[in-house]
C-alpha positions as MATLAB code, in Angstrom:
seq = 'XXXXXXXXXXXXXXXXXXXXXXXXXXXXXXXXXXXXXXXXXXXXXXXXXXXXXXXXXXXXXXXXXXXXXXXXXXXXXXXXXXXXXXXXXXXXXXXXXXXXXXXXXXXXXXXXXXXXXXXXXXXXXXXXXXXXXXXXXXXX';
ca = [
     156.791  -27.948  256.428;
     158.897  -30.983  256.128;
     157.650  -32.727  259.420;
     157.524  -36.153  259.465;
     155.748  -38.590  261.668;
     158.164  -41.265  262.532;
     156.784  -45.553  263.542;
     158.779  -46.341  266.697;
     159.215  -50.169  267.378;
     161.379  -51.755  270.289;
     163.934  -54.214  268.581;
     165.435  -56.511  270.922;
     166.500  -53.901  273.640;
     166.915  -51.248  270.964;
     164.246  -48.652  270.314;
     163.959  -48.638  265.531;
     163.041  -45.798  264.176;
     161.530  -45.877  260.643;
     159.509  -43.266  258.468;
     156.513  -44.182  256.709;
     157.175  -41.572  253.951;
     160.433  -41.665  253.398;
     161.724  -45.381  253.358;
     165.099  -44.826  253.149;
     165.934  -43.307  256.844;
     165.837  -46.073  259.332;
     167.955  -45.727  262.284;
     167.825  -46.824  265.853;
     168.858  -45.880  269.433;
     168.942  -47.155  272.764;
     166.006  -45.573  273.803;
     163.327  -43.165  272.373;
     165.099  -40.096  273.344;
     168.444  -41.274  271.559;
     166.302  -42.592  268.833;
     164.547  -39.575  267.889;
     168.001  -37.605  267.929;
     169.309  -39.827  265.577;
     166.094  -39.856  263.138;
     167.177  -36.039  262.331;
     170.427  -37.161  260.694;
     168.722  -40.658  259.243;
     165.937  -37.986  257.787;
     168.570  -35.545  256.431;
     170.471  -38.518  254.629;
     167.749  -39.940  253.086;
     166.312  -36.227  251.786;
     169.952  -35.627  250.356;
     169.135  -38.836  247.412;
     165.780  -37.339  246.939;
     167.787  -33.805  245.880;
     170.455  -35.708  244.001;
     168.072  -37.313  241.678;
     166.253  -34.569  241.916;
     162.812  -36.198  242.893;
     159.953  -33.904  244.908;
     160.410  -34.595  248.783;
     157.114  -36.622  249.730;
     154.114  -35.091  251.151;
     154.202  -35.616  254.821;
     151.299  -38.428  255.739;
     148.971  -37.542  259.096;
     151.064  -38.170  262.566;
     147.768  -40.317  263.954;
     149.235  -40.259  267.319;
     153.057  -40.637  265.847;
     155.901  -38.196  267.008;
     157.000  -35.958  264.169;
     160.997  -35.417  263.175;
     162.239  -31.985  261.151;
     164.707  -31.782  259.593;
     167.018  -28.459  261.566;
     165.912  -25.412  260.372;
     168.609  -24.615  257.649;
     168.283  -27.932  255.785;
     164.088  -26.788  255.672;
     165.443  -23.655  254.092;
     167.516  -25.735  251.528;
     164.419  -28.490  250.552;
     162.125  -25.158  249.932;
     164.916  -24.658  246.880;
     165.195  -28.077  245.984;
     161.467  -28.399  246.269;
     161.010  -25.101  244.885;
     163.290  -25.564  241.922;
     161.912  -29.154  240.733;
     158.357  -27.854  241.022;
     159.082  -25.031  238.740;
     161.394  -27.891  236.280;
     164.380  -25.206  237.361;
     167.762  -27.345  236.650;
     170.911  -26.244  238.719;
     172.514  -24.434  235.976;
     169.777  -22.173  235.291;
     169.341  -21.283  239.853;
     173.287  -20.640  238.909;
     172.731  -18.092  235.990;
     170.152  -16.401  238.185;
     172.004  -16.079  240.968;
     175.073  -14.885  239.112;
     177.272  -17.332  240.737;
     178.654  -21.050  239.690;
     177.322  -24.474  239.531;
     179.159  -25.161  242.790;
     178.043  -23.082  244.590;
     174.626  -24.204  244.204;
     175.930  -27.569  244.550;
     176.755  -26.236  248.139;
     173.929  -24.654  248.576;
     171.375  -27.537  247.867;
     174.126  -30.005  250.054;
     171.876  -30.626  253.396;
     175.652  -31.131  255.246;
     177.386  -27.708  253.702;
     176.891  -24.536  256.277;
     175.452  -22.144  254.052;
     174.574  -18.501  254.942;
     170.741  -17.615  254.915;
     171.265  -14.658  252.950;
     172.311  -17.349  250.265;
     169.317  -19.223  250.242;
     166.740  -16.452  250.763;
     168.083  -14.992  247.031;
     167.924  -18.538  245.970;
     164.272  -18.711  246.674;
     163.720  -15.228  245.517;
     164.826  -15.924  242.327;
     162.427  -18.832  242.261;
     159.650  -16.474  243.499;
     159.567  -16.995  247.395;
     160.281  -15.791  250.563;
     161.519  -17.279  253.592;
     159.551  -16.476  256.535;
     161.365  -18.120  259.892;
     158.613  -18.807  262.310;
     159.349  -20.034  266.523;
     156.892  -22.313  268.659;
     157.064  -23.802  272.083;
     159.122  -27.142  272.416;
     156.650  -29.915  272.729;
];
């Protein structure tokens, strides 16, 4: 969930990174290893305007030989509410009367940069009718 394939080009000595599905992260490094540790932060920018105007995160296209980038594991958490919460037409103020709590603190919780605790979002999701199952796999 929330993997996406990523178009690496060499740039005049610099490797680009851009992704096919979500336009607005492009970012670079020096090689592909630097490259693909920046796309995580280029990614998680460019998901943080789709939850501010509140827009569904794009389906992830087919890698066709492309190297994927995630998103680290508590910002997935966080775009299962956002996505969660504009699939159901769920505004903030209503996640905040279900969770008992106030509009900034859902604020924080839906910010891809704030620490939040996991205990947070897994009530967040329950109120929207999910649960968070946390899943490991070998490195590639």
């Amino acid at each position: 969930m929330f993997r996406f394939p990523v178009d690496l080009s060499d740039d005049e000595g610099t490797v680009l990174v851009r992704f096919p599905d979500i336009p607005e992260a492009i970012t670079f490094g020096e090689d592909r290893d630097e490259a693909l540790m920046r796309a995580v932060d280029a990614l998680e920018s460019a998901l943080m305007i789709y939850i501010d105007r509140r827009l569904p995160i794009p389906k992830s296209s087919p890698a066709r030989g492309r190297p994927f980038v995630s998103p680290c594991a508590l910002s997935v958490a966080k775009l299962a509410v956002h996505q969660a919460m504009v699939e159901q037409g769920v505004r903030k103020a209503d996640l905040a009367r279900r969770l008992g709590c106030h509009l900034p603190q859902v604020d924080r919780l839906l910010d891809l940069n704030h620490a939040s605790k996991l205990d947070q979002i897994e009530r967040a999701l329950s109120s929207l009718g999910l649960l968070l199952h946390v899943e490991t796999s070998k490195a590639a």
